[in-house]
PDB file of C-alpha atoms in Angstrom:
ATOM      1  CA  MET O   3      26.318 156.334 -10.917  1.00 33.00           C
ATOM      2  CA  ARG O   4      28.944 154.353  -8.930  1.00 38.00           C
ATOM      3  CA  GLN O   5      31.788 156.632  -9.405  1.00 44.00           C
ATOM      4  CA  PRO O   6      35.491 153.724  -9.563  1.00 45.00           C
ATOM      5  CA  ALA O   7      36.850 154.035  -6.762  1.00 44.00           C
ATOM      6  CA  GLY O   8      40.650 153.785  -7.834  1.00 45.00           C
ATOM      7  CA  ARG O   9      39.487 157.014  -9.762  1.00 46.00           C
ATOM      8  CA  SER O  10      37.818 159.294  -6.328  1.00 39.00           C
ATOM      9  CA  ALA O  11      40.626 161.510  -6.318  1.00 43.00           C
ATOM     10  CA  ARG O  12      41.851 161.565  -9.912  1.00 43.00           C
ATOM     11  CA  ARG O  13      39.329 163.088 -11.647  1.00 39.00           C
ATOM     12  CA  THR O  14      38.989 166.671 -13.399  1.00 39.00           C
ATOM     13  CA  GLY O  15      35.939 169.034 -13.230  1.00 34.00           C
ATOM     14  CA  GLY O  16      35.720 168.531 -17.299  1.00 35.00           C
ATOM     15  CA  GLU O  17      35.970 164.279 -17.199  1.00 44.00           C
ATOM     16  CA  ARG O  18      33.392 161.791 -17.284  1.00 44.00           C
ATOM     17  CA  LYS O  19      32.190 158.475 -15.254  1.00 43.00           C
ATOM     18  CA  PRO O  20      32.849 156.048 -17.327  1.00 49.00           C
ATOM     19  CA  ARG O  21      29.561 153.630 -18.538  1.00 76.00           C
ATOM     20  CA  GLU O  22      28.834 151.469 -15.611  1.00 82.00           C
ATOM     21  CA  GLU O  23      28.587 148.252 -17.996  1.00 85.00           C
ATOM     22  CA  ARG O  24      31.947 148.308 -19.300  1.00 86.00           C
ATOM     23  CA  TRP O  25      33.213 149.389 -15.960  1.00 90.00           C
ATOM     24  CA  ALA O  26      31.552 146.147 -14.560  1.00 91.00           C
ATOM     25  CA  GLU O  27      33.217 144.466 -18.065  1.00 93.00           C
ATOM     26  CA  LEU O  28      36.150 146.224 -17.399  1.00 94.00           C
ATOM     27  CA  ILE O  29      36.376 144.953 -13.641  1.00 95.00           C
ATOM     28  CA  GLU O  30      35.647 141.721 -13.968  1.00 95.00           C
ATOM     29  CA  VAL O  31      38.098 140.378 -17.261  1.00 96.00           C
ATOM     30  CA  ALA O  32      41.030 142.313 -15.212  1.00 97.00           C
ATOM     31  CA  THR O  33      40.232 140.243 -12.802  1.00 97.00           C
ATOM     32  CA  GLN O  34      40.446 137.624 -14.799  1.00 97.00           C
ATOM     33  CA  VAL O  35      43.744 138.692 -16.459  1.00 97.00           C
ATOM     34  CA  PHE O  36      45.371 139.196 -13.152  1.00 97.00           C
ATOM     35  CA  TYR O  37      44.309 136.045 -11.949  1.00 96.00           C
ATOM     36  CA  GLU O  38      46.168 134.165 -14.583  1.00 96.00           C
ATOM     37  CA  LYS O  39      49.128 135.722 -15.473  1.00 96.00           C
ATOM     38  CA  GLY O  40      49.946 137.696 -12.386  1.00 96.00           C
ATOM     39  CA  TYR O  41      49.450 141.305 -11.327  1.00 96.00           C
ATOM     40  CA  GLU O  42      53.503 141.384 -12.620  1.00 96.00           C
ATOM     41  CA  ALA O  43      53.058 139.712 -15.353  1.00 97.00           C
ATOM     42  CA  ALA O  44      49.876 141.311 -16.798  1.00 96.00           C
ATOM     43  CA  SER O  45      49.842 143.776 -19.002  1.00 96.00           C
ATOM     44  CA  LEU O  46      46.911 146.129 -19.780  1.00 95.00           C
ATOM     45  CA  GLN O  47      46.990 146.019 -23.222  1.00 96.00           C
ATOM     46  CA  ASP O  48      46.256 141.644 -22.347  1.00 96.00           C
ATOM     47  CA  ILE O  49      43.320 143.659 -20.574  1.00 96.00           C
ATOM     48  CA  ALA O  50      42.705 145.908 -23.620  1.00 95.00           C
ATOM     49  CA  ASP O  51      42.685 142.859 -26.090  1.00 95.00           C
ATOM     50  CA  ARG O  52      40.474 140.265 -23.836  1.00 95.00           C
ATOM     51  CA  LEU O  53      38.301 143.618 -23.903  1.00 93.00           C
ATOM     52  CA  GLY O  54      38.690 144.179 -27.286  1.00 92.00           C
ATOM     53  CA  MET O  55      39.398 147.845 -27.522  1.00 91.00           C
ATOM     54  CA  LEU O  56      42.266 149.029 -28.132  1.00 92.00           C
ATOM     55  CA  LYS O  57      44.623 150.208 -24.942  1.00 92.00           C
ATOM     56  CA  GLY O  58      44.295 153.633 -25.279  1.00 91.00           C
ATOM     57  CA  SER O  59      40.942 153.315 -25.183  1.00 89.00           C
ATOM     58  CA  LEU O  60      41.418 151.949 -21.256  1.00 91.00           C
ATOM     59  CA  TYR O  61      42.947 155.367 -20.207  1.00 89.00           C
ATOM     60  CA  TYR O  62      39.137 156.515 -20.802  1.00 88.00           C
ATOM     61  CA  TYR O  63      38.319 154.187 -17.323  1.00 88.00           C
ATOM     62  CA  ILE O  64      41.527 154.376 -15.283  1.00 90.00           C
ATOM     63  CA  GLN O  65      44.889 156.375 -15.118  1.00 91.00           C
ATOM     64  CA  SER O  66      47.653 153.587 -14.261  1.00 93.00           C
ATOM     65  CA  LYS O  67      47.529 149.383 -14.185  1.00 95.00           C
ATOM     66  CA  GLU O  68      47.840 149.922 -10.607  1.00 95.00           C
ATOM     67  CA  ASP O  69      44.753 151.951 -10.525  1.00 93.00           C
ATOM     68  CA  LEU O  70      42.860 148.950 -12.042  1.00 94.00           C
ATOM     69  CA  LEU O  71      43.999 146.680  -9.594  1.00 96.00           C
ATOM     70  CA  PHE O  72      42.873 148.831  -6.633  1.00 96.00           C
ATOM     71  CA  ASP O  73      39.366 149.267  -7.857  1.00 94.00           C
ATOM     72  CA  VAL O  74      39.729 145.712  -8.639  1.00 95.00           C
ATOM     73  CA  ILE O  75      40.624 144.904  -5.326  1.00 95.00           C
ATOM     74  CA  SER O  76      37.904 147.375  -4.418  1.00 94.00           C
ATOM     75  CA  ALA O  77      35.599 145.995  -5.842  1.00 93.00           C
ATOM     76  CA  VAL O  78      36.428 142.279  -3.585  1.00 94.00           C
ATOM     77  CA  HIS O  79      37.317 143.252  -0.489  1.00 93.00           C
ATOM     78  CA  ARG O  80      33.464 146.061  -0.300  1.00 93.00           C
ATOM     79  CA  GLU O  81      31.063 143.035  -1.917  1.00 94.00           C
ATOM     80  CA  GLY O  82      32.790 140.254   0.992  1.00 94.00           C
ATOM     81  CA  LEU O  83      32.418 142.824   3.394  1.00 94.00           C
ATOM     82  CA  SER O  84      29.011 142.926   2.542  1.00 95.00           C
ATOM     83  CA  VAL O  85      28.573 139.653   2.690  1.00 95.00           C
ATOM     84  CA  ILE O  86      29.492 139.458   6.615  1.00 96.00           C
ATOM     85  CA  GLN O  87      27.882 142.212   7.153  1.00 96.00           C
ATOM     86  CA  ALA O  88      24.680 140.932   6.702  1.00 96.00           C
ATOM     87  CA  ARG O  89      25.700 137.962   8.454  1.00 95.00           C
ATOM     88  CA  ALA O  90      26.929 139.658  11.502  1.00 96.00           C
ATOM     89  CA  ASP O  91      23.378 141.629  12.064  1.00 95.00           C
ATOM     90  CA  THR O  92      21.074 138.715  11.613  1.00 91.00           C
ATOM     91  CA  GLU O  93      19.392 137.918  14.957  1.00 91.00           C
ATOM     92  CA  GLY O  94      20.516 135.734  17.603  1.00 93.00           C
ATOM     93  CA  ASP O  95      23.025 135.879  20.537  1.00 95.00           C
ATOM     94  CA  PRO O  96      26.886 137.449  19.660  1.00 96.00           C
ATOM     95  CA  LEU O  97      28.777 133.199  19.187  1.00 95.00           C
ATOM     96  CA  GLN O  98      25.537 132.215  17.127  1.00 95.00           C
ATOM     97  CA  ARG O  99      26.141 135.668  14.788  1.00 97.00           C
ATOM     98  CA  LEU O 100      30.128 134.454  14.860  1.00 97.00           C
ATOM     99  CA  GLU O 101      28.825 132.126  13.711  1.00 96.00           C
ATOM    100  CA  ASN O 102      26.381 132.290  10.495  1.00 96.00           C
ATOM    101  CA  VAL O 103      29.390 135.036   9.756  1.00 97.00           C
ATOM    102  CA  ILE O 104      32.736 132.311   9.217  1.00 97.00           C
ATOM    103  CA  VAL O 105      30.095 130.053   7.260  1.00 97.00           C
ATOM    104  CA  GLY O 106      29.113 133.435   4.974  1.00 96.00           C
ATOM    105  CA  HIS O 107      32.647 134.211   4.742  1.00 97.00           C
ATOM    106  CA  VAL O 108      33.581 130.759   3.715  1.00 97.00           C
ATOM    107  CA  GLU O 109      30.773 130.286   1.348  1.00 96.00           C
ATOM    108  CA  HIS O 110      31.364 133.097   0.119  1.00 96.00           C
ATOM    109  CA  THR O 111      35.179 132.585  -0.694  1.00 95.00           C
ATOM    110  CA  CYS O 112      34.596 128.811  -2.054  1.00 95.00           C
ATOM    111  CA  ARG O 113      32.107 130.441  -4.724  1.00 95.00           C
ATOM    112  CA  ASN O 114      34.141 133.804  -5.844  1.00 95.00           C
ATOM    113  CA  LEU O 115      38.011 132.072  -5.661  1.00 95.00           C
ATOM    114  CA  VAL O 116      39.077 134.193  -9.336  1.00 96.00           C
ATOM    115  CA  PRO O 117      38.802 137.359  -7.152  1.00 96.00           C
ATOM    116  CA  THR O 118      39.026 136.165  -3.845  1.00 95.00           C
ATOM    117  CA  THR O 119      42.621 134.679  -5.325  1.00 95.00           C
ATOM    118  CA  VAL O 120      43.140 138.278  -6.627  1.00 96.00           C
ATOM    119  CA  PHE O 121      42.698 140.140  -3.353  1.00 95.00           C
ATOM    120  CA  LEU O 122      44.654 137.416  -1.288  1.00 94.00           C
ATOM    121  CA  HIS O 123      47.991 137.377  -3.976  1.00 94.00           C
ATOM    122  CA  GLU O 124      47.828 140.930  -5.140  1.00 96.00           C
ATOM    123  CA  LEU O 125      46.772 143.267  -1.852  1.00 94.00           C
ATOM    124  CA  SER O 126      50.200 143.446  -1.450  1.00 94.00           C
ATOM    125  CA  ALA O 127      51.119 144.666  -5.685  1.00 95.00           C
ATOM    126  CA  LEU O 128      49.522 147.897  -3.583  1.00 95.00           C
ATOM    127  CA  PRO O 129      51.609 150.979  -1.849  1.00 94.00           C
ATOM    128  CA  PRO O 130      51.206 150.896   1.756  1.00 93.00           C
ATOM    129  CA  GLU O 131      48.416 153.900   1.774  1.00 92.00           C
ATOM    130  CA  ARG O 132      46.858 151.909  -0.797  1.00 93.00           C
ATOM    131  CA  ARG O 133      46.179 149.139   1.193  1.00 92.00           C
ATOM    132  CA  GLN O 134      45.320 150.708   3.886  1.00 90.00           C
ATOM    133  CA  GLU O 135      42.885 152.743   2.069  1.00 91.00           C
ATOM    134  CA  VAL O 136      41.113 149.614   0.666  1.00 91.00           C
ATOM    135  CA  LEU O 137      41.084 148.007   4.094  1.00 88.00           C
ATOM    136  CA  GLY O 138      40.257 150.767   6.107  1.00 82.00           C
ATOM    137  CA  SER O 139      41.794 152.889   9.238  1.00 68.00           C
ATOM    138  CA  GLU O 140      40.168 149.818  11.362  1.00 69.00           C
ATOM    139  CA  HIS O 141      40.813 146.979   9.276  1.00 83.00           C
ATOM    140  CA  ALA O 142      36.531 146.935   8.929  1.00 89.00           C
ATOM    141  CA  TYR O 143      36.652 143.347   7.558  1.00 89.00           C
ATOM    142  CA  GLN O 144      38.559 142.007  10.215  1.00 92.00           C
ATOM    143  CA  GLY O 145      36.709 144.329  12.767  1.00 93.00           C
ATOM    144  CA  VAL O 146      33.852 142.147  12.271  1.00 95.00           C
ATOM    145  CA  PHE O 147      35.067 138.942  13.926  1.00 96.00           C
ATOM    146  CA  ARG O 148      36.156 140.549  16.778  1.00 96.00           C
ATOM    147  CA  GLY O 149      33.633 142.730  17.367  1.00 96.00           C
ATOM    148  CA  LEU O 150      31.185 140.182  17.625  1.00 97.00           C
ATOM    149  CA  ILE O 151      33.721 137.998  20.207  1.00 97.00           C
ATOM    150  CA  GLU O 152      33.571 140.682  22.062  1.00 97.00           C
ATOM    151  CA  LEU O 153      30.709 140.953  22.700  1.00 97.00           C
ATOM    152  CA  ALA O 154      30.043 136.986  23.180  1.00 96.00           C
ATOM    153  CA  GLN O 155      32.425 137.452  25.958  1.00 96.00           C
ATOM    154  CA  LYS O 156      31.821 140.010  27.866  1.00 96.00           C
ATOM    155  CA  GLU O 157      28.175 137.739  28.151  1.00 95.00           C
ATOM    156  CA  GLY O 158      30.041 134.858  29.448  1.00 95.00           C
ATOM    157  CA  LEU O 159      29.333 132.892  25.506  1.00 96.00           C
ATOM    158  CA  VAL O 160      32.945 132.680  24.540  1.00 96.00           C
ATOM    159  CA  ARG O 161      35.919 132.256  27.459  1.00 95.00           C
ATOM    160  CA  ALA O 162      37.766 134.964  28.922  1.00 95.00           C
ATOM    161  CA  ASP O 163      41.370 133.518  28.522  1.00 96.00           C
ATOM    162  CA  VAL O 164      40.760 134.974  24.818  1.00 97.00           C
ATOM    163  CA  ASP O 165      42.553 137.089  23.356  1.00 97.00           C
ATOM    164  CA  PRO O 166      39.264 138.855  20.397  1.00 96.00           C
ATOM    165  CA  ARG O 167      42.070 140.099  18.106  1.00 95.00           C
ATOM    166  CA  LEU O 168      44.472 136.852  18.098  1.00 96.00           C
ATOM    167  CA  ALA O 169      40.875 134.874  17.416  1.00 96.00           C
ATOM    168  CA  ALA O 170      39.935 136.870  14.968  1.00 96.00           C
ATOM    169  CA  LEU O 171      43.053 136.364  13.064  1.00 95.00           C
ATOM    170  CA  SER O 172      43.338 133.019  13.577  1.00 95.00           C
ATOM    171  CA  VAL O 173      39.567 133.009  12.425  1.00 95.00           C
ATOM    172  CA  LEU O 174      40.474 134.875   9.449  1.00 94.00           C
ATOM    173  CA  GLY O 175      43.713 133.013   8.658  1.00 93.00           C
ATOM    174  CA  ALA O 176      42.549 130.094   8.518  1.00 94.00           C
ATOM    175  CA  THR O 177      38.973 130.198   6.445  1.00 95.00           C
ATOM    176  CA  ASN O 178      40.948 132.598   3.785  1.00 94.00           C
ATOM    177  CA  TRP O 179      43.337 129.534   3.259  1.00 94.00           C
ATOM    178  CA  VAL O 180      40.247 127.366   2.353  1.00 95.00           C
ATOM    179  CA  TYR O 181      40.499 129.152  -1.267  1.00 93.00           C
ATOM    180  CA  ARG O 182      44.086 127.167  -1.458  1.00 93.00           C
ATOM    181  CA  TRP O 183      42.057 123.173  -1.822  1.00 94.00           C
ATOM    182  CA  PHE O 184      38.305 124.100  -2.319  1.00 94.00           C
ATOM    183  CA  ARG O 185      37.992 122.114  -5.768  1.00 93.00           C
ATOM    184  CA  PRO O 186      33.886 123.134  -7.080  1.00 92.00           C
ATOM    185  CA  GLY O 187      32.352 120.275  -7.352  1.00 91.00           C
ATOM    186  CA  GLY O 188      34.882 118.210  -4.762  1.00 90.00           C
ATOM    187  CA  GLU O 189      33.786 115.805  -2.133  1.00 92.00           C
ATOM    188  CA  PHE O 190      33.561 118.805   0.473  1.00 94.00           C
ATOM    189  CA  THR O 191      30.208 121.269  -0.158  1.00 95.00           C
ATOM    190  CA  PRO O 192      30.626 124.742   0.367  1.00 96.00           C
ATOM    191  CA  GLU O 193      27.691 124.941   3.217  1.00 95.00           C
ATOM    192  CA  LYS O 194      30.235 121.849   4.055  1.00 96.00           C
ATOM    193  CA  ILE O 195      32.814 123.312   4.648  1.00 96.00           C
ATOM    194  CA  GLY O 196      31.556 126.263   6.356  1.00 96.00           C
ATOM    195  CA  ALA O 197      29.628 124.272   8.655  1.00 96.00           C
ATOM    196  CA  GLN O 198      32.444 122.352  10.469  1.00 96.00           C
ATOM    197  CA  MET O 199      34.883 125.285  10.272  1.00 96.00           C
ATOM    198  CA  ALA O 200      32.039 127.011  12.066  1.00 96.00           C
ATOM    199  CA  GLU O 201      31.912 124.010  13.976  1.00 94.00           C
ATOM    200  CA  MET O 202      35.569 123.851  15.451  1.00 95.00           C
ATOM    201  CA  VAL O 203      36.291 128.195  15.896  1.00 95.00           C
ATOM    202  CA  ILE O 204      32.987 128.025  18.483  1.00 94.00           C
ATOM    203  CA  ARG O 205      34.073 124.798  20.706  1.00 93.00           C
ATOM    204  CA  GLY O 206      37.756 126.261  19.987  1.00 94.00           C
ATOM    205  CA  ILE O 207      36.499 129.234  21.760  1.00 95.00           C
ATOM    206  CA  ALA O 208      33.556 128.907  23.677  1.00 94.00           C
ATOM    207  CA  SER O 209      33.290 129.036  27.574  1.00 92.00           C
ATOM    208  CA  GLU O 210      32.102 126.150  28.786  1.00 92.00           C
ATOM    209  CA  LYS O 211      28.648 127.127  29.921  1.00 89.00           C
ATOM    210  CA  VAL O 212      27.713 127.350  25.983  1.00 87.00           C
ATOM    211  CA  LEU O 213      29.574 124.283  26.112  1.00 88.00           C
ATOM    212  CA  SER O 214      28.189 122.032  27.740  1.00 86.00           C
ATOM    213  CA  ALA O 215      24.462 123.483  26.756  1.00 82.00           C
ATOM    214  CA  ARG O 216      25.283 122.657  22.998  1.00 77.00           C
ATOM    215  CA  VAL O 217      26.654 118.554  24.393  1.00 72.00           C
ATOM    216  CA  ALA O 218      22.867 119.437  26.376  1.00 72.00           C
ATOM    217  CA  GLY O 219      20.981 119.855  23.360  1.00 67.00           C
ATOM    218  CA  GLN O 220      22.645 116.977  21.214  1.00 62.00           C
ATOM    219  CA  ALA O 221      21.827 114.243  24.222  1.00 45.00           C
TER     220      ALA O 221
END
């Protein structure tokens, strides 16, 4: 049974682990409450009421509201990271895999607006050391994008003047912002947004030989 992330360093030897089903429900409800009210305005009582349990019962699972936010944020980060790592491990050259990663990230964001919003809005509510614990010392999420850009650059697929770190930050900044304007059921589907954003990114950083090959392939 998975141990809740926020409590890994806080359990004592005699503490029981929460049942997986109840823990998953707690994370889901807390995510929704933080989304609706914001972390600062939300209370543990709000979450307990939504779960139909006593506030004191929450302390079986957590020690504080900050612990709960940490667990919510960690869960969102782990799931998103798993999605883009899977896309990065597909076949193809580094630039093709970067395109797959961008599409996957955008589609995942569009289909998970509530947890994505909580992550992007409330990460800063955690103390710096806990934010670092979520993101990892090497900023694992950003690292997937940066690593593929670096590989593509070494293979001559990305222009030599492109700074991989700056490019990765720019891509994440643009794709993360989708959560602010995407509307489910609207004119633009997650697939269309992902494909077009990926195309714009690739055209912005690709080397001349790659761009020429793409033009030739469309002729």
